[in-house]
Short mmCIF file of C-alpha atoms in Angstrom, two decimals:
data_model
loop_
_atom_site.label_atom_id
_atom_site.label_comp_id
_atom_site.label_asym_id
_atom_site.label_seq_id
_atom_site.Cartn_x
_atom_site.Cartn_y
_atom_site.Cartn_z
CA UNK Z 75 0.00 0.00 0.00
CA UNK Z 76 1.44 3.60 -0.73
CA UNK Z 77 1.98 5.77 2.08
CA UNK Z 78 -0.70 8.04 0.25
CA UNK Z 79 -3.19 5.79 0.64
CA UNK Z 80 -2.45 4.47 4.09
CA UNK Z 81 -2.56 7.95 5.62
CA UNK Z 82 -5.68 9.01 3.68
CA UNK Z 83 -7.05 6.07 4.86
CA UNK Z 84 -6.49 6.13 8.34
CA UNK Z 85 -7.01 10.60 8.20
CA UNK Z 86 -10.69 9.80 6.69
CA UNK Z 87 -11.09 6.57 8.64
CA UNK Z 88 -10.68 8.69 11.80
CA UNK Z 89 -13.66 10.85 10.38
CA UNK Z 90 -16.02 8.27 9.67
CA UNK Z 91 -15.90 6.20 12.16
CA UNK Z 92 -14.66 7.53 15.39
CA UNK Z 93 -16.88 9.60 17.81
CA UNK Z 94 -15.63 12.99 17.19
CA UNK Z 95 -15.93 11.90 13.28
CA UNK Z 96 -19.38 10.62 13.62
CA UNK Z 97 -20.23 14.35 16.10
CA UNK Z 98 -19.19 16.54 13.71
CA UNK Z 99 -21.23 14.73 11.11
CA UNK Z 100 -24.15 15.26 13.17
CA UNK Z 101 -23.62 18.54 13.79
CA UNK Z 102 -23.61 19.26 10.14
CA UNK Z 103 -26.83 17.08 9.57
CA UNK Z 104 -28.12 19.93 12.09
CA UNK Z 105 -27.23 22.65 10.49
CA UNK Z 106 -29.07 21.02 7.24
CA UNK Z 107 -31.86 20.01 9.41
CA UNK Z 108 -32.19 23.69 10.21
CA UNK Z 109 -31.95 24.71 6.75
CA UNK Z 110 -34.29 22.60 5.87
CA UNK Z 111 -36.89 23.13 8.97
CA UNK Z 112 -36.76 27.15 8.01
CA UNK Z 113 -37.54 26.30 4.30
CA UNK Z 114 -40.89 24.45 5.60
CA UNK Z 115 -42.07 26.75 8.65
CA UNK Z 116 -42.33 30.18 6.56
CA UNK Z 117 -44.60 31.05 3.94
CA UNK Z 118 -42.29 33.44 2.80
CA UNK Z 119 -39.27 30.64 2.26
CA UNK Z 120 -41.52 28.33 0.81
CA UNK Z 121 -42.08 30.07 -2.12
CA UNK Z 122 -38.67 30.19 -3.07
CA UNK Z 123 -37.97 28.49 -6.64
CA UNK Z 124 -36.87 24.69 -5.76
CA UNK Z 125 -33.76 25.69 -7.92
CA UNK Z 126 -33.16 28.77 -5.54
CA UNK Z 127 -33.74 26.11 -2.83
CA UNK Z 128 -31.09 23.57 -3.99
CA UNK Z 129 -28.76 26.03 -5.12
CA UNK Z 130 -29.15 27.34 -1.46
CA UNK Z 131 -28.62 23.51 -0.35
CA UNK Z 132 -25.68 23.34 -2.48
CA UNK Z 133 -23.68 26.24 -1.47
CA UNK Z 134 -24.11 25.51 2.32
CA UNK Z 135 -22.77 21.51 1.10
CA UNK Z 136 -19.38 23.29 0.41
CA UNK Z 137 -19.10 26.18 3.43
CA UNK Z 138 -19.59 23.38 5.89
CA UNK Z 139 -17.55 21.14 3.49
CA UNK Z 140 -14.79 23.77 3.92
CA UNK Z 141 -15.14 24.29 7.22
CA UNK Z 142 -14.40 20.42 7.75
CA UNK Z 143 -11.42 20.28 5.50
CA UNK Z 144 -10.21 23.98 7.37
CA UNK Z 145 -10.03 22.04 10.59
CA UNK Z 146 -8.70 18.91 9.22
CA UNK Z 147 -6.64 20.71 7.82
CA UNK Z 148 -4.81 22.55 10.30
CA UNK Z 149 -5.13 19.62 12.79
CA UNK Z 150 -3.62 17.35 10.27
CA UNK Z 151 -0.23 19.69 10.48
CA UNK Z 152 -0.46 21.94 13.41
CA UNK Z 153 -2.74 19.41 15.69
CA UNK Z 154 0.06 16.31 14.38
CA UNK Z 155 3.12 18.68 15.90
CA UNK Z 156 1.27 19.32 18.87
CA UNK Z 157 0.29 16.10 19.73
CA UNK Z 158 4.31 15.22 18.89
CA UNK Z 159 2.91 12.88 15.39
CA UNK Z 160 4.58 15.07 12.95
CA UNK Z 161 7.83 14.44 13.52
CA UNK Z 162 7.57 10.58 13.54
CA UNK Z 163 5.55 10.92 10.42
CA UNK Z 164 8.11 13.29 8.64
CA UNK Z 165 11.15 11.15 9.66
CA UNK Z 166 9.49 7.65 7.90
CA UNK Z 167 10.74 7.06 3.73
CA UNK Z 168 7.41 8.24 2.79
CA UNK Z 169 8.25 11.64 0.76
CA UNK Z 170 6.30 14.55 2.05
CA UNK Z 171 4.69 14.89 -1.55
CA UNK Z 172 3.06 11.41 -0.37
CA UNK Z 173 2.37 12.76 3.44
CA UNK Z 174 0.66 15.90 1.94
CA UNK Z 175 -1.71 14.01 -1.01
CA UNK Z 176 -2.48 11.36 2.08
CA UNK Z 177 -3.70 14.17 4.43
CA UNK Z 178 -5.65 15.60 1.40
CA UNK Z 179 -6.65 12.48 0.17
CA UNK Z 180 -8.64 12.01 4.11
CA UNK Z 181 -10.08 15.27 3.67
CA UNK Z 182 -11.08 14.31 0.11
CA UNK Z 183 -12.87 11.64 1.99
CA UNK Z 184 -14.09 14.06 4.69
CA UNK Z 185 -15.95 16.29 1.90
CA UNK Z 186 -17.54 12.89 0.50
CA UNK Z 187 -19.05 12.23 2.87
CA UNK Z 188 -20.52 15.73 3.65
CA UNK Z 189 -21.94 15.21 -0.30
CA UNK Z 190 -23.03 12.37 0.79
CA UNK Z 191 -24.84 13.88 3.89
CA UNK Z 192 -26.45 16.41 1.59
CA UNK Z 193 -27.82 14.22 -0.86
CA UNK Z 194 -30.89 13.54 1.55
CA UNK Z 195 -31.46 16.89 2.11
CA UNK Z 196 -31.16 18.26 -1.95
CA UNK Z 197 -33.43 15.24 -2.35
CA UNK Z 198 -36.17 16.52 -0.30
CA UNK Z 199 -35.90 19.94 -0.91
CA UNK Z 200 -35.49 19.37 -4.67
CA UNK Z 201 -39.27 18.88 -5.14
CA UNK Z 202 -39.44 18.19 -8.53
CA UNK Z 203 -35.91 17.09 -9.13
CA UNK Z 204 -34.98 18.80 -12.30
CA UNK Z 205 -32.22 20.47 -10.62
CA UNK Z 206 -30.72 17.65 -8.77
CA UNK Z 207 -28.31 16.18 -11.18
CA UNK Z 208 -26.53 19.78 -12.11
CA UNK Z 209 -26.34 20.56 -8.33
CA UNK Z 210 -24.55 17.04 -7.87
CA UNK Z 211 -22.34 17.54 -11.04
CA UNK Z 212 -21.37 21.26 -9.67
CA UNK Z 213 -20.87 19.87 -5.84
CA UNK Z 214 -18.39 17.34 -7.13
CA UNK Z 215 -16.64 19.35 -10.02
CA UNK Z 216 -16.68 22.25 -8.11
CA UNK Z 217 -17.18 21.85 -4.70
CA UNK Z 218 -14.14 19.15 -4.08
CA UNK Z 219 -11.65 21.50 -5.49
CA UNK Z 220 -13.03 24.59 -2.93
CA UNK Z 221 -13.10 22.23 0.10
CA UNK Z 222 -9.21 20.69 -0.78
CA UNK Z 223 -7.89 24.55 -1.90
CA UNK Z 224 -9.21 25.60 1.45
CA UNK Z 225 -7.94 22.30 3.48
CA UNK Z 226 -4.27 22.92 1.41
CA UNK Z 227 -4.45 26.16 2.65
CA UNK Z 228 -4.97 25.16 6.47
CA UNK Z 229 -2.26 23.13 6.13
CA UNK Z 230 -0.36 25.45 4.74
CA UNK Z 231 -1.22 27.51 7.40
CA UNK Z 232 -0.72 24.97 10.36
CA UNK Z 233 2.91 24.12 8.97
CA UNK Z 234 3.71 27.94 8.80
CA UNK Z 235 2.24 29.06 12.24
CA UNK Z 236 3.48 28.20 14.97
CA UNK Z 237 0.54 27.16 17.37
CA UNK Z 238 -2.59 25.40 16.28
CA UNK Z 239 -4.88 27.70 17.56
CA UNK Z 240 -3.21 30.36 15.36
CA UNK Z 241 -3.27 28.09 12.80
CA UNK Z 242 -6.95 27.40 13.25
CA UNK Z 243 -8.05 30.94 13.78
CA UNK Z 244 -6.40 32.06 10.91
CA UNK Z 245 -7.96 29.41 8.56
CA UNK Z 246 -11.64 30.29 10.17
CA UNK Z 247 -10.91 33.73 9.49
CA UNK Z 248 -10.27 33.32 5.95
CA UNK Z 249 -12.69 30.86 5.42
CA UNK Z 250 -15.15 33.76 6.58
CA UNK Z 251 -13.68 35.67 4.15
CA UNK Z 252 -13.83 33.56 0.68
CA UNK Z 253 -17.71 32.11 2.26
CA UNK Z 254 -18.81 35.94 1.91
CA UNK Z 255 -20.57 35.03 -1.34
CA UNK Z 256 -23.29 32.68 0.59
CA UNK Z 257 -24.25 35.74 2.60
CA UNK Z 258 -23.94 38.59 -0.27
CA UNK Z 259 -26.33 37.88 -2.95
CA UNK Z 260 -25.04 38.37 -6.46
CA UNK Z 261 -27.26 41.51 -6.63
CA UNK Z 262 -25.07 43.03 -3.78
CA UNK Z 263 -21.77 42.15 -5.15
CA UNK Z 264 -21.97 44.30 -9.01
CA UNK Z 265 -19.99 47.08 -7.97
CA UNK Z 266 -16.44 47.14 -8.90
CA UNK Z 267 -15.11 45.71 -5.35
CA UNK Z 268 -17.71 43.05 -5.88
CA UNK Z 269 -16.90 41.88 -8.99
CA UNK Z 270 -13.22 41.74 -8.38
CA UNK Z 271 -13.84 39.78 -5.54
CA UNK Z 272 -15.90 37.24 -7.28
CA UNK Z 273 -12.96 37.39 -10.46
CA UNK Z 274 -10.09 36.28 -7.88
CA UNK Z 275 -12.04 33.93 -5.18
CA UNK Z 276 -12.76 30.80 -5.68
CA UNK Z 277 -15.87 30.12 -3.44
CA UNK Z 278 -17.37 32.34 -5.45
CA UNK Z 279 -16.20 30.65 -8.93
CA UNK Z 280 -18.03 28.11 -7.28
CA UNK Z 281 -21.01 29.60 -6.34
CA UNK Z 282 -21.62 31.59 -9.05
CA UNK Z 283 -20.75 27.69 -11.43
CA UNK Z 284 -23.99 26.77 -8.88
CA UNK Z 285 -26.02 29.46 -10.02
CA UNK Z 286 -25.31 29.57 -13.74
CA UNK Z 287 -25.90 25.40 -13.62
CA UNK Z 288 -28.89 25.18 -10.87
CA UNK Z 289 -30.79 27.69 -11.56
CA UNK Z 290 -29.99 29.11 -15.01
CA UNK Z 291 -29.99 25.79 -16.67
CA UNK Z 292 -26.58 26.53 -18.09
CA UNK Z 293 -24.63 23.60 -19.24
CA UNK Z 294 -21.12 22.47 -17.56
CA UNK Z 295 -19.28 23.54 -20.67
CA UNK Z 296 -20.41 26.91 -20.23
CA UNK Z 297 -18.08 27.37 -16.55
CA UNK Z 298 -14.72 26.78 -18.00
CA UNK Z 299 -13.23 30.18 -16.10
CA UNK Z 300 -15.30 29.07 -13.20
CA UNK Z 301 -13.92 25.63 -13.07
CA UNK Z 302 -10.09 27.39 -14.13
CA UNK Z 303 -10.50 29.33 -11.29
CA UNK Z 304 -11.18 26.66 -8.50
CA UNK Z 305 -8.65 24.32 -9.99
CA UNK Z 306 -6.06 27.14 -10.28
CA UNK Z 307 -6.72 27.95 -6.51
CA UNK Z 308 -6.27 24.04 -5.56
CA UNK Z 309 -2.92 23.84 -7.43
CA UNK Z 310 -2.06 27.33 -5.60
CA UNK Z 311 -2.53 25.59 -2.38
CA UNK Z 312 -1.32 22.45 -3.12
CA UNK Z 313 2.30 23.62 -3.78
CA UNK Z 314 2.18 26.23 -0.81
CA UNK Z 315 0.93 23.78 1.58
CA UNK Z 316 4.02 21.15 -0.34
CA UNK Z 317 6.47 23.80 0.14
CA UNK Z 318 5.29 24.92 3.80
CA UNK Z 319 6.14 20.86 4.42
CA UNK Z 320 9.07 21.33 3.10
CA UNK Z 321 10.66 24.46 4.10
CA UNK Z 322 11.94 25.50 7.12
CA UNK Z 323 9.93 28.51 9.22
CA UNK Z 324 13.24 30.75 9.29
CA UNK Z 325 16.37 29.65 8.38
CA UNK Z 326 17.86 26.90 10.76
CA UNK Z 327 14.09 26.10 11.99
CA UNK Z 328 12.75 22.71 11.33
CA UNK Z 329 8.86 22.14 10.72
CA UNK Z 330 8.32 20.35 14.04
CA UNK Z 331 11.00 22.39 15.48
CA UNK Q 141 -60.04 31.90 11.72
CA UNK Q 142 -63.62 31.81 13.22
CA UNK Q 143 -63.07 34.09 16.06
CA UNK Q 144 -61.28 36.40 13.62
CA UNK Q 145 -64.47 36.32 11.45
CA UNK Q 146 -66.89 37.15 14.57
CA UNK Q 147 -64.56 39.60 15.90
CA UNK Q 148 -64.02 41.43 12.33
CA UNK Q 149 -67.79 41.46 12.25
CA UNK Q 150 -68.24 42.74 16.08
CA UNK Q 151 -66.11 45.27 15.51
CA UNK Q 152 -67.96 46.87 12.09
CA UNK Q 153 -71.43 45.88 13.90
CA UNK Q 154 -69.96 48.09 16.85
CA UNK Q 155 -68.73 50.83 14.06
CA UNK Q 156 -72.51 51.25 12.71
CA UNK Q 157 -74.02 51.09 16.18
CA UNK Q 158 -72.55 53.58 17.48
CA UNK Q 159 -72.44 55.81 15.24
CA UNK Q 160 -73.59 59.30 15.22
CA UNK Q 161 -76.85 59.74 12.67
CA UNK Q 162 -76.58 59.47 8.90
CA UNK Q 163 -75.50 62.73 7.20
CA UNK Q 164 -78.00 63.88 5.28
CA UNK Q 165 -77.06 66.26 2.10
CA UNK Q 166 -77.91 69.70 2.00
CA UNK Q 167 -81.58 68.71 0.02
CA UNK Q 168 -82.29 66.15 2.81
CA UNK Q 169 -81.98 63.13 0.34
CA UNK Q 170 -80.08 59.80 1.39
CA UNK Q 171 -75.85 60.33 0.73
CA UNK Q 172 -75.17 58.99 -2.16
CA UNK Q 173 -73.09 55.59 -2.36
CA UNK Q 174 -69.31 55.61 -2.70
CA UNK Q 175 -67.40 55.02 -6.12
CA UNK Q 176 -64.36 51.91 -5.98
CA UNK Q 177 -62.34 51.99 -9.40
CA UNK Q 178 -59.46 49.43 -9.06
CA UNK Q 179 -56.28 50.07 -11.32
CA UNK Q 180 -53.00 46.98 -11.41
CA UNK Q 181 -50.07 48.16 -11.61
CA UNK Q 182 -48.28 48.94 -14.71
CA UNK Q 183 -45.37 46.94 -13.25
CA UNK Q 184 -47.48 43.74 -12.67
CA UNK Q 185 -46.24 40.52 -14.12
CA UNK Q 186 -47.99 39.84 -17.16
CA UNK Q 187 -48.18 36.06 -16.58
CA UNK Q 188 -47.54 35.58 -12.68
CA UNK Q 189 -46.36 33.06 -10.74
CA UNK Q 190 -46.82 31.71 -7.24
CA UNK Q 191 -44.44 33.81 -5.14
CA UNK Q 192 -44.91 37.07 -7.41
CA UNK Q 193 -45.99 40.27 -6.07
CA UNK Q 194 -49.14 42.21 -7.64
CA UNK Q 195 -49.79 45.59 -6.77
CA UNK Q 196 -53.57 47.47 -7.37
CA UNK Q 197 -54.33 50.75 -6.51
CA UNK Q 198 -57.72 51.76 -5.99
CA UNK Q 199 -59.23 54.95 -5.77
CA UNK Q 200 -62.49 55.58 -3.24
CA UNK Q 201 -64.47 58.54 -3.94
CA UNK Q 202 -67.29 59.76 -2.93
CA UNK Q 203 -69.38 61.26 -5.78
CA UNK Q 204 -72.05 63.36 -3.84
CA UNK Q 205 -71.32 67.13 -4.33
CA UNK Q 206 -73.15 67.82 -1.10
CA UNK Q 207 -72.82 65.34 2.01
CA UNK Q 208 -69.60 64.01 3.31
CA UNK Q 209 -68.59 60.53 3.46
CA UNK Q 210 -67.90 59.10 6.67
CA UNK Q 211 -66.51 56.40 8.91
CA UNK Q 212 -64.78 55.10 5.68
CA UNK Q 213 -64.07 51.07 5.62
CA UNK Q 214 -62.11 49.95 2.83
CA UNK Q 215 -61.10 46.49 2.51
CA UNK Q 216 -59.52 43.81 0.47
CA UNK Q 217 -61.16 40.36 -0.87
CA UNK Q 218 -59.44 37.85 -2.90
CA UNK Q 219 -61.56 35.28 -4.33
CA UNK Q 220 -60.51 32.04 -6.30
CA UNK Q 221 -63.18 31.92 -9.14
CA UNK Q 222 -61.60 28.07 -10.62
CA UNK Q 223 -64.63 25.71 -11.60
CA UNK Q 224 -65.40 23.72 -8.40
CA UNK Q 225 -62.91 25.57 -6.07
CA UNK Q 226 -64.68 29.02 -5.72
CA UNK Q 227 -63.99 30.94 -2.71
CA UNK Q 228 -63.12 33.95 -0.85
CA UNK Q 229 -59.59 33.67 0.12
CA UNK Q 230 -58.00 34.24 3.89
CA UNK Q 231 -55.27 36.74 3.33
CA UNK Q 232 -53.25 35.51 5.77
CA UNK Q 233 -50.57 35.34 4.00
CA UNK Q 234 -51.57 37.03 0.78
CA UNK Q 235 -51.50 40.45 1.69
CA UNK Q 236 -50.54 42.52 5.12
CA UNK Q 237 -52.85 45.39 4.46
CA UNK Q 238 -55.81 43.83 4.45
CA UNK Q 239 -58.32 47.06 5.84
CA UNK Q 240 -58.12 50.68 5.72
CA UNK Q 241 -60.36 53.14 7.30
CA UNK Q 242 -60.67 57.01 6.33
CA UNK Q 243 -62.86 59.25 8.95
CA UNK Q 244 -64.05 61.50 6.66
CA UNK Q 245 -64.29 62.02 2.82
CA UNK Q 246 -65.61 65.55 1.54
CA UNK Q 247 -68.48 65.62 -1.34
CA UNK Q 248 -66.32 64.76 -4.26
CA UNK Q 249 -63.23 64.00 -2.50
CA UNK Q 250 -61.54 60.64 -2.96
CA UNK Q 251 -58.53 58.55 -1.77
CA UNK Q 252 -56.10 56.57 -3.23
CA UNK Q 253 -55.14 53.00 -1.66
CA UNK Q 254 -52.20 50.75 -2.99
CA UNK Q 255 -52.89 46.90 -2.33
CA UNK Q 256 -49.94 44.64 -2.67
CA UNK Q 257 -50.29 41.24 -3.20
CA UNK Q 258 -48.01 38.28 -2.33
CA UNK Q 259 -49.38 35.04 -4.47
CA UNK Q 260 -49.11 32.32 -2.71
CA UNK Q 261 -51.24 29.34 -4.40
CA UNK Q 262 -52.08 28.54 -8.43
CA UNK Q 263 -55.05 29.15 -10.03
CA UNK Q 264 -57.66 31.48 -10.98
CA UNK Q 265 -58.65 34.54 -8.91
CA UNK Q 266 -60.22 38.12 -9.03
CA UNK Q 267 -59.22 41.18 -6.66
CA UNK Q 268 -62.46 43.03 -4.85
CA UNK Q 269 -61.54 46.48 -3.08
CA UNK Q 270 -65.04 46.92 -1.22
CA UNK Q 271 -65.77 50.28 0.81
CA UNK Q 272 -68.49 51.16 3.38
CA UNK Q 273 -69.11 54.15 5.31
CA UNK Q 274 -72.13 54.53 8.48
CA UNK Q 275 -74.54 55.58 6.41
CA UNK Q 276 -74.40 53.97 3.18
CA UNK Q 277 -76.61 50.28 3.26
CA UNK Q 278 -75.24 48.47 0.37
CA UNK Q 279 -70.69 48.58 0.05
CA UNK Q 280 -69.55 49.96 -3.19
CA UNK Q 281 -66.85 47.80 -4.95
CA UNK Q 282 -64.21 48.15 -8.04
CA UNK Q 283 -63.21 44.84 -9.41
CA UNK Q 284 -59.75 43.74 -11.08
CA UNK Q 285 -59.63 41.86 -13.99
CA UNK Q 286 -59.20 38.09 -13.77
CA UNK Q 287 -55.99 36.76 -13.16
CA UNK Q 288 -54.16 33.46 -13.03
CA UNK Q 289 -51.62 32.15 -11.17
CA UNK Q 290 -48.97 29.72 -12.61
CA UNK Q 291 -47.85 26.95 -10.36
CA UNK Q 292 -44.25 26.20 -9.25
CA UNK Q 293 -42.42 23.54 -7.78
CA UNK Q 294 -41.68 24.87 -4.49
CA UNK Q 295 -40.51 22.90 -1.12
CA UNK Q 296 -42.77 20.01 -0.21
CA UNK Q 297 -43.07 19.86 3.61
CA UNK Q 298 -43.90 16.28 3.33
CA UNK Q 299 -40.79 14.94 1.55
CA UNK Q 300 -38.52 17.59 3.91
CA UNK Q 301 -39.47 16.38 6.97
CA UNK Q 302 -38.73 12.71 7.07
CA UNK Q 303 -35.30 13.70 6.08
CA UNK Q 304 -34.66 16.98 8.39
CA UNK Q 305 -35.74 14.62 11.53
CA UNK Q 306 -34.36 11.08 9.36
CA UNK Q 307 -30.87 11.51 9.26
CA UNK Q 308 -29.72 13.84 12.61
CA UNK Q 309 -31.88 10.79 14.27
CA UNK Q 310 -29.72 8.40 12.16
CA UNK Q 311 -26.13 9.74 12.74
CA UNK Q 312 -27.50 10.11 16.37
CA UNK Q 313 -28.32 6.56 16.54
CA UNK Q 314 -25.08 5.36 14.76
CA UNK Q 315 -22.48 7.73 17.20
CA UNK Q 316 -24.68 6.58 20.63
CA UNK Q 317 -23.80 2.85 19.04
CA UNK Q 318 -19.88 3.63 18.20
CA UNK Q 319 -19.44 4.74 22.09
CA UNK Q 320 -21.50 2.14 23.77
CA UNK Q 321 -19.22 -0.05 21.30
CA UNK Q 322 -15.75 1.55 22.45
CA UNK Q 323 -17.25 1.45 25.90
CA UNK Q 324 -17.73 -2.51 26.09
CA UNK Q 325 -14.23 -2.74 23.62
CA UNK Q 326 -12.51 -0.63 26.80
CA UNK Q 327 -13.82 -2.54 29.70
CA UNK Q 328 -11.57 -4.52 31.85
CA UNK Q 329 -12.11 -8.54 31.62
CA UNK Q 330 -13.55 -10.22 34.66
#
């Protein structure tokens, strides 16, 4: 078995099927649960288009699917050194390319199984289930490469910091910052600020990728920059999270120093 | 919806009880009954759907030249007019202004009201603006065109529920099994 695999499977393992895994899976099944209770107690949100609905659905999937792979994340890095894993795990053969893709490869699994929490909940609120399939398609094209960009980044971040709760509040804060879009309607985002904002982030490449597909009927073909965008973002993170393995905080200072 | 009904009607029955005589005009003759003309907006959608807004403005005016108009009750009906489904709607949630009342309106004054509508279920419906005053027996009303309401798919409480209290119960179930599992897997042997 590579030493990929092995630590992605033991990182997403840990998710799925230990207590604090199975918690914070609940937790997130709340936070749907209250989605979906608000939808059904007002008049008001139950008019909303079922494609506005699952959109809605969709782009809460990947915050809390971000928000998973933030933590993970830093804990995989930050949490590791504290808990004195890292350096054991840095001084095996495995190269720290391997290390890095098995850490992302468990919070690969992570966001999985946050789809896979979801799908329930797009079912029901997807009445009529014309919009089902693109929201899937745009959750998985899209969505993966948001939720590993931002859980690159937290590494990134937990290798370059030197305490975890640095490391953590740092990733939180910036997750904030790149979730704006959920809270900011399109409408409120058109002036120039806006716009540049939405050019350069990638939550909103995926968002907006959501919107186009969900509720404008667009086809997949039509999000190329969209999907550039997230993708270009992931590879960004990947090789600053890679070289954050690899290089030392100052000079002389080891990773787990 | 009842007591709302009885207390709506209390309160007018209480309006016309106690108030003061009928105005009589100048000649002596009976005051003349009001005038309802009911306008949609220009910015109406032409083929609305559930969730759309509608906006009507009405005017009120009272066309005696002589005798005021007063203790003024305007109010809003809704009625579904669909083959086998007729009825007078409860605005609920349809509309929040739902009555308006004007103390006085001068001989050939009028007012202008704006009803907005929120549509909340398909089908086929008219818009009634009615308007009363103390004296006058019979309510004058202006009538909107007929207007339809094109369905949408929309959240289905019944398919969101089992889920929204399904799986929480679920992953509940499953995490109170994975500790009562590590528990037993932890204990000491006898």
């Amino acid at each position: 078995m590579s030493p990929a695999f092995a630590i992605a499977r033991r990182e997403g393992g840990e998710l799925l099927t230990s207590p604090r895994g199975l918690a914070w899976l609940l937790a997130a099944a709340f936070a749907f649960t209250g989605f979906a209770l608000l939808l059904v107690g007002s008049t008001q949100l139950g008019l909303l288009d079922n494609a506005q609905v699952v959109y809605d659905m969709a782009g809460m999937t990947i915050a809390l699917g971000a928000l998973l792979t933030a933590v993970m994340g830093v804990d995989a890095v930050a949490g590791d050194r504290e808990r004195g894993a890292l350096l054991p795990l840095l001084a095996t053969a495995a190269p720290r390319r391997a290390i890095l893709l098995g850490k992302l490869g468990g919070q690969a699994l992570a966001w999985l199984a946050m789809v896979a929490l979801a799908l329930p909940y797009l079912w029901a609120v997807g009445s009529t289930g014309q919009n089902l399939g693109a929201a899937l398609v745009g959750l998985v094209l899209l969505g993966t490469p948001v939720a590993l960009a931002i859980g690159a980044g937290a590494m990134a971040l937990g290798a370059r910091l030197r305490s975890a709760r640095a490391a953590l509040l740092s990733a939180l804060i910036g997750l904030m910052l790149v979730a704006s879009p959920l809270a900011i309607g399109p409408s409120l985002r058109q002036s120039a600020l806006g716009r540049g904002f939405d050019a350069v982030n990638p939550f909103s490449g995926a968002v907006n990728a959501l919107d186009a597909m969900v509720i404008d009927g667009q086809a997949l073909a039509a999000q190329g920059w969209h999907l550039a965008l997230v993708f270009g973002w992931l590879a960004l993170a990947y090789g600053l999270a890679l070289r954050a393995l690899h290089a030392p905080r100052r000079p002389g200072e080891e990773i787990v120093s | 919806m009842i007591r709302r009904t009885i207390l709506a009607a209390g309160a007018l029955a209480a309006l016309f009880a106690l108030a003061p005589p009928p105005a009589r005009a100048a000649d002596g003759a009976a005051p003349a009954p009001l005038e309802v003309t009911l306008a949609p907006d220009a910015a109406n959608p032409p083929a609305p759907r559930m969730g759309d807004r509608l906006t009507y403005h009405a005017v009120i005016r009272n066309p005696s030249p002589t005798a005021e108009a007063s203790g003024v009750v305007a109010w809003l009906t809704i009625l579904r007019v669909d083959a086998g489904h007729e009825q007078a709607i409860d605005l609920e949630d349809w509309s929040a202004n739902k009555a308006l009342t004007i103390p006085a309106l001068g001989p050939g004054g009028s007012a202008r009201s704006d009803w907005s509508l929120r549509l909340i279920a398909p089908g086929t419906y008219r818009v009634l603006v009615s308007a009363a005053t103390r004296d006058a027996p019979v309510p004058a009303i202006g009538t909107g065109a007929i207007f339809s309401i094109a369905p949408k798919p929309v959240v289905e409480s019944a398919r969101v529920l089992p889920v929204a209290l399904g799986v929480p119960a679920a992953l509940a179930l499953l995490l109170v099994a994975r500790l009562f599992a590590g528990r037993r897997g932890a204990a000491p042997e006898a």
